[in-house]
CSV table of C-alpha atoms and ligand atoms in Angstrom, one decimal:
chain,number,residue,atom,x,y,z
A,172,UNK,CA,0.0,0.0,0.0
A,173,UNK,CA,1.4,3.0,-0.7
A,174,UNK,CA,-0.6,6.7,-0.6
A,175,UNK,CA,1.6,9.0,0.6
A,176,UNK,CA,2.5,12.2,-2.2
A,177,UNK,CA,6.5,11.0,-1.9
A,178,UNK,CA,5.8,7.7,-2.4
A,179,UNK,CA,4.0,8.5,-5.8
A,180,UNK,CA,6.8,10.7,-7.0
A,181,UNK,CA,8.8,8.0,-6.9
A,182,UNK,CA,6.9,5.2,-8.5
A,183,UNK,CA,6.3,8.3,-11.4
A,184,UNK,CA,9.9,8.3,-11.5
A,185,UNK,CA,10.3,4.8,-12.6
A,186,UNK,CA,7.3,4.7,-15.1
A,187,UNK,CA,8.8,7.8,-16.8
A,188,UNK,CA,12.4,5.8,-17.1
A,189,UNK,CA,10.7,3.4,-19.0
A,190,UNK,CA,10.2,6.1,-21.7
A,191,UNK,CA,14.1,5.7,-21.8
A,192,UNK,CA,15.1,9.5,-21.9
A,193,UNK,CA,17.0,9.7,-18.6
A,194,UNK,CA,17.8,12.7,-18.0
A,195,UNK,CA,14.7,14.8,-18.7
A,196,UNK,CA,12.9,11.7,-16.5
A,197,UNK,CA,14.8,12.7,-13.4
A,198,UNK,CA,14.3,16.7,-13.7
A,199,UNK,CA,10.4,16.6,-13.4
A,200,UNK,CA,10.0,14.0,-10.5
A,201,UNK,CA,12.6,15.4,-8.3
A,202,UNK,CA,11.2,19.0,-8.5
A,203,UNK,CA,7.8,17.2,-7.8
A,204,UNK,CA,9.4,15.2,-4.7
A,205,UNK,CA,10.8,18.4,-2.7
A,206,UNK,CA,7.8,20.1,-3.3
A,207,UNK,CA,5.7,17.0,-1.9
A,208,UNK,CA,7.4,16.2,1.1
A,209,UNK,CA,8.6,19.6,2.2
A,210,UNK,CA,4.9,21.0,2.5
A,211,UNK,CA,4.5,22.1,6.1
A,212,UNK,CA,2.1,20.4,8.1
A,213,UNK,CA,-1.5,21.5,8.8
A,214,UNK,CA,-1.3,23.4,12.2
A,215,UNK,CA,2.5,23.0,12.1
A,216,UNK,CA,3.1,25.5,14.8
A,217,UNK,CA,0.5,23.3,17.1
A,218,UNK,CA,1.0,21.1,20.0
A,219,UNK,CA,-0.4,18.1,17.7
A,220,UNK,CA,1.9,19.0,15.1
A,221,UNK,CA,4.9,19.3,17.1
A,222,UNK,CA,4.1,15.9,18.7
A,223,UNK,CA,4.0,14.4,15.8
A,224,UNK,CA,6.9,15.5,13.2
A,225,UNK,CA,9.0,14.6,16.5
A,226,UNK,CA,7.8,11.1,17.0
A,227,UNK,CA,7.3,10.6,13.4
A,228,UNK,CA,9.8,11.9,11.7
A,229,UNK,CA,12.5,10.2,13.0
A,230,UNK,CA,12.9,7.5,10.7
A,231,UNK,CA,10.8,8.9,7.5
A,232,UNK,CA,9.5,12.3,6.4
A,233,UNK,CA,6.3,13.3,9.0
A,234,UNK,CA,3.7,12.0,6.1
A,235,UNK,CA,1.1,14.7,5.6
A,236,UNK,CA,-2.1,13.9,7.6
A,237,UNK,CA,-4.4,14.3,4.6
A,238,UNK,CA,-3.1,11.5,2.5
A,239,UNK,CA,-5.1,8.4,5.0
A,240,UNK,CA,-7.9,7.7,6.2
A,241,UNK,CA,-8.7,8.2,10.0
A,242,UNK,CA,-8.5,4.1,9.9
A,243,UNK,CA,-5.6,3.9,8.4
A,244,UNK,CA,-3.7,6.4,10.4
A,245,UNK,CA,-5.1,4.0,13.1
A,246,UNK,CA,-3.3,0.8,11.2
A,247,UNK,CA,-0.2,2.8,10.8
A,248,UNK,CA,0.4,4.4,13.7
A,249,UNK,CA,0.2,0.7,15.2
A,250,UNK,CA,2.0,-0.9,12.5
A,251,UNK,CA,5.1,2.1,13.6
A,252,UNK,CA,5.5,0.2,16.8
A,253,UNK,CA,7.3,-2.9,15.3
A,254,UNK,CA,9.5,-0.4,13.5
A,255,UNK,CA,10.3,1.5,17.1
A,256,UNK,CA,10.8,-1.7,18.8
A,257,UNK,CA,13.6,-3.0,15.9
A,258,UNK,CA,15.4,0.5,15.9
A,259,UNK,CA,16.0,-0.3,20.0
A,260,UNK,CA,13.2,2.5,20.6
A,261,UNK,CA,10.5,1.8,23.5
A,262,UNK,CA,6.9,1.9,22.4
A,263,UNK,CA,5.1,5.4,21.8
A,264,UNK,CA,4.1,6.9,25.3
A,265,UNK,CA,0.4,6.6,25.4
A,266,UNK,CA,-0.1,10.3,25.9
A,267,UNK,CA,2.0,10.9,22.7
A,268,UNK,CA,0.1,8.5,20.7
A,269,UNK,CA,-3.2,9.6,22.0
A,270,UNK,CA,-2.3,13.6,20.5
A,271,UNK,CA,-0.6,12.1,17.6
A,272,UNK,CA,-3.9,10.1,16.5
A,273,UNK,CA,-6.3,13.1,17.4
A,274,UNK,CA,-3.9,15.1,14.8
A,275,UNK,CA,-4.1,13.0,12.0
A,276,UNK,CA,-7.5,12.5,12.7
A,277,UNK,CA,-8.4,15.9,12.9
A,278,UNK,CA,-6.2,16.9,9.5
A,279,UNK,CA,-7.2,13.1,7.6
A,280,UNK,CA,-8.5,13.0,4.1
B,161,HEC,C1,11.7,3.6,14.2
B,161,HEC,C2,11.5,4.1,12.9
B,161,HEC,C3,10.1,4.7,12.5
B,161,HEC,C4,9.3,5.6,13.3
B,161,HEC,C5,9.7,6.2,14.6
B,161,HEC,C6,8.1,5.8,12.5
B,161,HEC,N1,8.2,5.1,11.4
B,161,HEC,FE1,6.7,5.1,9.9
B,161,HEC,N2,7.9,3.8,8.8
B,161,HEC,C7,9.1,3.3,9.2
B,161,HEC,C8,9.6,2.4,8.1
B,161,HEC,C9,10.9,1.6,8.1
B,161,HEC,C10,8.6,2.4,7.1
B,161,HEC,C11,8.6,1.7,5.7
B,161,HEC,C12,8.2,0.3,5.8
B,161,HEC,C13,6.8,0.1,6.2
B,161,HEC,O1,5.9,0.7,5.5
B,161,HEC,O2,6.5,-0.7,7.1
B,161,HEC,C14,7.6,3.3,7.5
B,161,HEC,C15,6.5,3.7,6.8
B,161,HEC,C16,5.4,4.5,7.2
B,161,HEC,C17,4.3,4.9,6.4
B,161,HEC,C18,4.1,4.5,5.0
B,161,HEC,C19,3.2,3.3,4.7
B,161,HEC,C20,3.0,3.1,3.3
B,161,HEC,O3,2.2,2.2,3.0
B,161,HEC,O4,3.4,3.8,2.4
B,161,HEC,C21,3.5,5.7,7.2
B,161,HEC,C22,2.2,6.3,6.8
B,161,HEC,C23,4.2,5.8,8.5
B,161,HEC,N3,5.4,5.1,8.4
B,161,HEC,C24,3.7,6.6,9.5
B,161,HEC,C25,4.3,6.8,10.7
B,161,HEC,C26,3.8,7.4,11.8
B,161,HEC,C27,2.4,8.1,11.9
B,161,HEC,C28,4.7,7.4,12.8
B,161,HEC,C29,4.6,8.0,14.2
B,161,HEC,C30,3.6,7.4,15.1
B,161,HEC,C31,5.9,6.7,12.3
B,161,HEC,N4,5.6,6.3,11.0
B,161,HEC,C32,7.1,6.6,13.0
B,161,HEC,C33,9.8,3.5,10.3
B,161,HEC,C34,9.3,4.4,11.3
């Protein structure tokens, strides 16, 4: 599964290599990419923000809210724990996980 806006800029990268002119296919998705995953976050200067680009952004970009579904954020935010646990990092705190969730929630698409 993969929704986020980053993801997609890379999966455009390889269909447009396939086209077999190299060097105008890596111009477009790279300018796409920066402008994707550099996008400030809804609310960015809010507690719920903050929470979450420093929990989540450890490892990967802090995904923009409004690319999942409340559910999924629910799956994900989970699934992050198995991730945490193989990096040597404890589980989320349950009072970061509980603003982290409202967050998402509250900026989901
Ligand atoms: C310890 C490192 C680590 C932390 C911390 C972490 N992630 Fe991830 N995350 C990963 C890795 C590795 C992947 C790619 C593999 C995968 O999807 O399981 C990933 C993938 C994802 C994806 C993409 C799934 C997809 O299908 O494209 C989302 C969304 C995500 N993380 C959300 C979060 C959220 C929300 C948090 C905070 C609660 C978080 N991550 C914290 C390691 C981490």
């Amino acid at each position: 599964m993969s929704t986020s806006a980053c993801h997609a800029g890379r999966s455009s990268r390889r269909a447009l290599r396939v086209g077999g002119r190299r060097a105008a296919a890596w111009a477009i998705p790279i300018a796409f990419l920066s402008a994707a995953c550099t996008r400030p976050l809804p609310d960015a200067d809010g507690p719920g923000a903050r929470v979450y680009a420093a929990q989540c952004g450890i490892c990967h970009v802090a995904y923009q809210p409004g690319l999942m579904t409340p559910a999924m954020w629910e799956i994900q935010v989970a699934r992050m724990d198995e991730h945490r646990s193989r990096r040597g990092l404890p589980p989320l705190a349950d009072a970061d996980r509980r603003v982290i969730l409202e967050y998402l929630k509250a900026h989901a698409g």
